[in-house]
C-alpha positions as a printed NumPy array, in Angstrom:
array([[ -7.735, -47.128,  25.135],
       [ -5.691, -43.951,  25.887],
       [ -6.591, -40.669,  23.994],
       [ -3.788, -38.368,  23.454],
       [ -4.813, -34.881,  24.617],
       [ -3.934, -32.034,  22.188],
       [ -1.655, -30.999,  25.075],
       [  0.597, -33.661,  25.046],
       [  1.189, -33.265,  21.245],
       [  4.349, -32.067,  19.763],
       [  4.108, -28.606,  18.932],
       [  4.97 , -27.694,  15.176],
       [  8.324, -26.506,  15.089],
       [  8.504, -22.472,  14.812],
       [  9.054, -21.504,  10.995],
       [ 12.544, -20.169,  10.774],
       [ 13.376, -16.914,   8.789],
       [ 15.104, -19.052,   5.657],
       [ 11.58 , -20.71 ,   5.403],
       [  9.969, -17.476,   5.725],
       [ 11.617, -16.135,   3.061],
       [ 11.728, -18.975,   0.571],
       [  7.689, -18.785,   1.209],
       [  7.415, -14.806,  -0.071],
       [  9.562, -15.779,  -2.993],
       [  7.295, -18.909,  -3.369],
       [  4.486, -16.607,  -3.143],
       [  5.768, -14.295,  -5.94 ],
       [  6.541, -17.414,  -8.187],
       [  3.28 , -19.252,  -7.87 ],
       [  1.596, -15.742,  -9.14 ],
       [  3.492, -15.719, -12.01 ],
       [  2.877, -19.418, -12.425],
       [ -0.933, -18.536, -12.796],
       [ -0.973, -15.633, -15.127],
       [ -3.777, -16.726, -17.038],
       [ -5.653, -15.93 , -14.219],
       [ -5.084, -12.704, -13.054],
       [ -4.526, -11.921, -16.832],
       [ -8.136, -13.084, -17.531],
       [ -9.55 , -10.933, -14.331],
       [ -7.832,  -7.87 , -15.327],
       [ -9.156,  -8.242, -18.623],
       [-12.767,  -8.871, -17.186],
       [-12.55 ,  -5.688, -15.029],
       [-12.48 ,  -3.51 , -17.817],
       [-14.917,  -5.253, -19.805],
       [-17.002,  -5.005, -16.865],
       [-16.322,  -1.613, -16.306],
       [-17.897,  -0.619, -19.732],
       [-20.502,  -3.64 , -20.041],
       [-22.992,  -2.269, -22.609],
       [-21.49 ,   0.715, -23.685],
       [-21.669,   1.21 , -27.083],
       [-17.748,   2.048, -27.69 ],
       [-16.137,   0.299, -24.208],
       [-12.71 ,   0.908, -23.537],
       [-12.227,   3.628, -26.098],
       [-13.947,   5.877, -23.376],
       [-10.565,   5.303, -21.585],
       [ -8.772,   7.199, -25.02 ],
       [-11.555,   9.654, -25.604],
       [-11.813,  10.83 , -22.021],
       [ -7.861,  11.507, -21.695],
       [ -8.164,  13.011, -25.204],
       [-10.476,  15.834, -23.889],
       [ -8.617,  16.686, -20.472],
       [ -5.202,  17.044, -22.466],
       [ -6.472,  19.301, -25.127],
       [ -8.574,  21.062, -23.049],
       [ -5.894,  21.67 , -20.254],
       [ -3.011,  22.171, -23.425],
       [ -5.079,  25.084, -25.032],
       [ -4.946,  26.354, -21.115],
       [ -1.974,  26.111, -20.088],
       [ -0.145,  26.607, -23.032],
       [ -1.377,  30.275, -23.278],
       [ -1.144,  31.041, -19.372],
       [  2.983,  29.707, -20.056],
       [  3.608,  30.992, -23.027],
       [  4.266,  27.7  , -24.659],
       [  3.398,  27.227, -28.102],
       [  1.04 ,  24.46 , -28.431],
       [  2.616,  22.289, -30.494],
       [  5.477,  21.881, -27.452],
       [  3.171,  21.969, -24.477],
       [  0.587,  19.236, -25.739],
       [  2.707,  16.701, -26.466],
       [  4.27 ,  17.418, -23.299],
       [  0.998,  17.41 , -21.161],
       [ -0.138,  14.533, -22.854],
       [  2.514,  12.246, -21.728],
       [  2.771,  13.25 , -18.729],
       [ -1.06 ,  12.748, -17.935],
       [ -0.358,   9.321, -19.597],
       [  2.522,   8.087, -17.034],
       [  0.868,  10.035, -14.064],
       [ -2.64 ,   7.708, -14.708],
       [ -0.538,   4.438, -14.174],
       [  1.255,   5.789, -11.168],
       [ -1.987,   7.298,  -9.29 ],
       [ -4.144,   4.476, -10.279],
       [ -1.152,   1.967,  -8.478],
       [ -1.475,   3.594,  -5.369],
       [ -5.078,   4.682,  -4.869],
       [ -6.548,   1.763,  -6.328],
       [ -3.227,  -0.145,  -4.81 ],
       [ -4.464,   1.176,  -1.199],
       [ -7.802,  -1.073,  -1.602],
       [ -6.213,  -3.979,  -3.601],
       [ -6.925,  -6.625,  -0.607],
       [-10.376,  -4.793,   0.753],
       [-11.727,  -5.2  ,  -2.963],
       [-11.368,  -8.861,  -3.354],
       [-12.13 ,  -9.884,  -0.075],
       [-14.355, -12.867,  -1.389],
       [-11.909, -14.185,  -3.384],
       [ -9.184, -14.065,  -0.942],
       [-11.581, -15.964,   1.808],
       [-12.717, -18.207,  -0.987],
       [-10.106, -18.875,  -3.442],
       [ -6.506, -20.041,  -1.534],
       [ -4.237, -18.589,  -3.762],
       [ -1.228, -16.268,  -3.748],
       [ -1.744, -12.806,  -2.108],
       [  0.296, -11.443,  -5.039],
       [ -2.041, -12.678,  -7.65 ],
       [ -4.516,  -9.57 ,  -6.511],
       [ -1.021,  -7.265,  -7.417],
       [ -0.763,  -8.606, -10.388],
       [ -4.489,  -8.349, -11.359],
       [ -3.96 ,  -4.743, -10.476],
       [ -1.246,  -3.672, -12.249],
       [ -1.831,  -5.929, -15.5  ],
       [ -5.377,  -3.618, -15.439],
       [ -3.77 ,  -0.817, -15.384],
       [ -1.113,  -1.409, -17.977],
       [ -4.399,  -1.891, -19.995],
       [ -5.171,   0.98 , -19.28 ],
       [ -2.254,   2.872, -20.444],
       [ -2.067,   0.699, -23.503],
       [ -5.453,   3.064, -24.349],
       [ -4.424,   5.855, -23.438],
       [ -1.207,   5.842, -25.619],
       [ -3.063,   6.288, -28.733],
       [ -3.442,   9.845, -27.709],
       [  0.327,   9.907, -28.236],
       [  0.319,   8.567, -31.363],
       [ -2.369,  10.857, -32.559],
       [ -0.308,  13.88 , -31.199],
       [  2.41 ,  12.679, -32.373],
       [  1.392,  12.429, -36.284],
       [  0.056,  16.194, -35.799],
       [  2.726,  17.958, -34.205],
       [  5.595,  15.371, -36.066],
       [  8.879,  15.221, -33.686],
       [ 12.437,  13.833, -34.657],
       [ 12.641,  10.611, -32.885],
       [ 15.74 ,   8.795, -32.521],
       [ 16.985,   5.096, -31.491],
       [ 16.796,   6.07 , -27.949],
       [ 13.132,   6.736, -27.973],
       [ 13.065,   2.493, -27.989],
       [ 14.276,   3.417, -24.001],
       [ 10.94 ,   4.504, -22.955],
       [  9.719,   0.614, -22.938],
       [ 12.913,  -0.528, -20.59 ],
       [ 11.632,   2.7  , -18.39 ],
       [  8.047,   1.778, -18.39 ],
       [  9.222,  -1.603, -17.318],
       [ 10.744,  -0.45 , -14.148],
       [  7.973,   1.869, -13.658],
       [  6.189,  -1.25 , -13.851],
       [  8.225,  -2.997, -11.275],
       [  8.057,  -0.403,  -9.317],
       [  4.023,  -0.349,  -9.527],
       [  3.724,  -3.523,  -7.934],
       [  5.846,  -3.335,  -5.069],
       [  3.701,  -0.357,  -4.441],
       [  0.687,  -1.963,  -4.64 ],
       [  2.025,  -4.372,  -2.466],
       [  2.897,  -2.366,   0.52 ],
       [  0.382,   0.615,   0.575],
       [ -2.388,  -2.538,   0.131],
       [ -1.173,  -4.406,   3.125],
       [ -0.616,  -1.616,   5.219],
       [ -4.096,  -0.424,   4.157],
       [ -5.8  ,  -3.471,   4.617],
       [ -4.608,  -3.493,   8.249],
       [ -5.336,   0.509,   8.586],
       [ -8.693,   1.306,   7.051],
       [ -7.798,   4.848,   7.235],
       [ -4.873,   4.894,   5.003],
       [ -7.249,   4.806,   1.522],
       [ -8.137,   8.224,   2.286],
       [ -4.311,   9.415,   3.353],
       [ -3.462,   8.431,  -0.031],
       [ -5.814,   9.935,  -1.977],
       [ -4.614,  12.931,  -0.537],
       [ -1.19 ,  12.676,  -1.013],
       [ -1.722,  11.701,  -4.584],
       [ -3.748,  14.661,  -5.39 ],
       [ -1.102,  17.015,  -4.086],
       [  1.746,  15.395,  -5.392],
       [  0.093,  15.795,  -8.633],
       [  0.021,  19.982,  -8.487],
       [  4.004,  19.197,  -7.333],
       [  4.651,  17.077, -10.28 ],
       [  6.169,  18.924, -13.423],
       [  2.701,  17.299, -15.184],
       [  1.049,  20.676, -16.499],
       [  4.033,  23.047, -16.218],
       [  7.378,  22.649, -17.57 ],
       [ 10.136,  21.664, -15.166],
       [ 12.816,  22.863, -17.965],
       [ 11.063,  26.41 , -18.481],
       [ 11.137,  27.236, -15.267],
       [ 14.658,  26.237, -14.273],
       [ 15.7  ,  28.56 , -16.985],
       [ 13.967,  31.285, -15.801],
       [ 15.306,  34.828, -16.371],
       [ 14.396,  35.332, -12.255],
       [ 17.386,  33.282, -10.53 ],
       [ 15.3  ,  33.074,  -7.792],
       [ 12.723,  31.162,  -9.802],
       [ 15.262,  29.623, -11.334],
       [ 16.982,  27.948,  -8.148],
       [ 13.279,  27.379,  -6.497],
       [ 12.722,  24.75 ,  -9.443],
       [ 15.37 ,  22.757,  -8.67 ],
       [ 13.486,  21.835,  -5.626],
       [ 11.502,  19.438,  -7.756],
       [ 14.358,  16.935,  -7.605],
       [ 13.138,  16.119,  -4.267],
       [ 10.084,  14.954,  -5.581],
       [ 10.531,  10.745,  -6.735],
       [  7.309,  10.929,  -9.322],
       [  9.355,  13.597, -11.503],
       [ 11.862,  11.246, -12.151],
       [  9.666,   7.991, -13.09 ],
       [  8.068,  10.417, -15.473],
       [ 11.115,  11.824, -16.765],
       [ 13.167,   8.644, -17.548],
       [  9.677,   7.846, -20.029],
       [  8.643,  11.434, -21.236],
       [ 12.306,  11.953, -22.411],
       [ 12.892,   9.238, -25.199],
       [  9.048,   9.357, -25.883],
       [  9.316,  13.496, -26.544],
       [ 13.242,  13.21 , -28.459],
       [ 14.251,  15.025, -25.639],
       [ 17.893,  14.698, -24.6  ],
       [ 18.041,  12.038, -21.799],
       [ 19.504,  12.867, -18.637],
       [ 20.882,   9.866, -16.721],
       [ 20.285,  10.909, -13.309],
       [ 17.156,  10.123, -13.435],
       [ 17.571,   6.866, -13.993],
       [ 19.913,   6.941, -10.839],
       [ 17.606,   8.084,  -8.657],
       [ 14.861,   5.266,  -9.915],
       [ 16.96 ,   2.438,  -9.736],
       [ 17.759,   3.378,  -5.959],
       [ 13.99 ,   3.646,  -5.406],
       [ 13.575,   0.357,  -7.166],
       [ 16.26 ,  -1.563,  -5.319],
       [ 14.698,  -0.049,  -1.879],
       [ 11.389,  -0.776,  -2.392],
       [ 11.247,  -3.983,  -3.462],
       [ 13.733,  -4.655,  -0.24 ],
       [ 10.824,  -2.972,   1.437],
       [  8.21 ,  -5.169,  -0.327],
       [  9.734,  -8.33 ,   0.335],
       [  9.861,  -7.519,   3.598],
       [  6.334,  -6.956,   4.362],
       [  5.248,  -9.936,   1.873],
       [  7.374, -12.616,   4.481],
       [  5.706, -10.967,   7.51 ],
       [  2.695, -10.645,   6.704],
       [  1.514, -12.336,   3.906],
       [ -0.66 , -14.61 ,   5.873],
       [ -2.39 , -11.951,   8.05 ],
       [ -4.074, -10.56 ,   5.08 ],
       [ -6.931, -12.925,   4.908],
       [ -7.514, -12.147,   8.135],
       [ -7.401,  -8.349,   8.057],
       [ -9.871,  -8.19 ,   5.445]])
């Protein structure tokens, strides 16, 4: 009897970049094909989260509640604002800057977090994205009732194109998980990114027209004010707020914005699907 020796066996042909490819699109796809279950473990994170607290998830509402009127009454007097402009305002803008820091902080440790499952359970890498983000849009779900409630106080004429701010949330959306997807592999490879982007998030936040009004101050009697405000265009979170704060406050809607996100949207995903066909299969071993 002969044996074959592993040696003498064909080799597996090398995987070519077509196949590469249709795999990260196969990856993305079979996700999607098993919503129910990252659906269901979003769901159970913020039950979780609140397990045997009297109210649950309405903590979400009541603690973004407090911050916005307590940081309204503040900096509505230190800008001169009236109140019934600046909470509104404020309150939004907390709103859409929750999703956005909560996709990349929490995106950063996406992988680390559900290490068992991903050694345990062989399933799409992007089903951990999508657990993520459909969390977090949960999330902002509760926290737009503090809209609503502002809204009915300080009444605002809305018009047809306030129905834009759910097309922009969708492509803020979109953009959320490629973001997730690339600051969570890179961080799962490089431990000390987590902390990086924390950091950056924080800061970006004080940069962010969030608490001050990018309008007020690029209408400043001081030109030189005036012209140093327009340096917030360089910033990409102002316009992913923008294109949503703008039909959700009746304010006139400036299509640049939109512009500038669909570039970002276009690039990034480019960017995502790159890293998804690389190294989609090293992340089960990174973490």
């Amino acid at each position: 009897m002969h044996s074959t020796s592993t040696l003498d066996r064909p080799e597996a042909p090398p995987e070519t970049s077509s196949q590469s490819w249709r795999k990260a699109f196969k990856d993305i796809g079979d996700a999607f094909g098993q919503r129910q279950l990252w659906a269901h473990l979003g769901w159970q994170d913020i039950k979780q989260r609140y397990r045997r607290s009297v109210i649950g998830p309405l903590w979400i509402t009541i603690s973004m509640a407090v911050t916005v009127t307590a940081l309204g009454l503040l900096y509505s007097q230190l800008f001169g604002m009236k109140l019934e402009e600046h909470l509104p305002y404020l309150a939004v803008g907390f709103i859409i800057w929750g999703f956005i820091s909560n996709c990349v902080n929490e995106g950063a440790e996406v992988f680390i977090s559900n290490e068992g499952l991903i050694k345990q359970l062989p399933a799409p890498v992007t089903i951990h994205v999508l657990r993520l983000l459909w969390r977090q849009m949960l999330f902002f779900a509760h926290n737009l009732v503090v809209y609503f409630v502002l809204l009915a106080i300080f009444p605002k004429p809305l018009t047809l194109a306030a129905l834009l701010a759910i097309p922009a949330f969708a492509v803020l959306a979109l953009n959320g998980a490629w973001v997730i997807l690339v600051v969570g592999t890179i961080s799962t490879r490089f431990r000390d990114i987590p902390p990086v982007t924390q950091s950056v998030v924080q800061l970006m936040f004080f940069m962010t027209p969030i608490v001050w009004n990018y309008d007020q101050f690029r209408a400043h009697e001081n030109p030189a004010i005036a012209e140093r405000a327009k340096l917030a265009e360089i910033n990409p979170f102002m316009h992913f707020l923008e294109i949503i704060r703008q039909p959700m406050l009746g304010s006139p809607i400036v299509w640049h914005h939109w512009l500038v996100v669909g570039v970002i949207t276009v690039v990034g995903w480019v960017l995502a699907l790159f890293v998804l066909r690389n190294y989609r299969a090293r992340v089960s071993y990174w973490v």
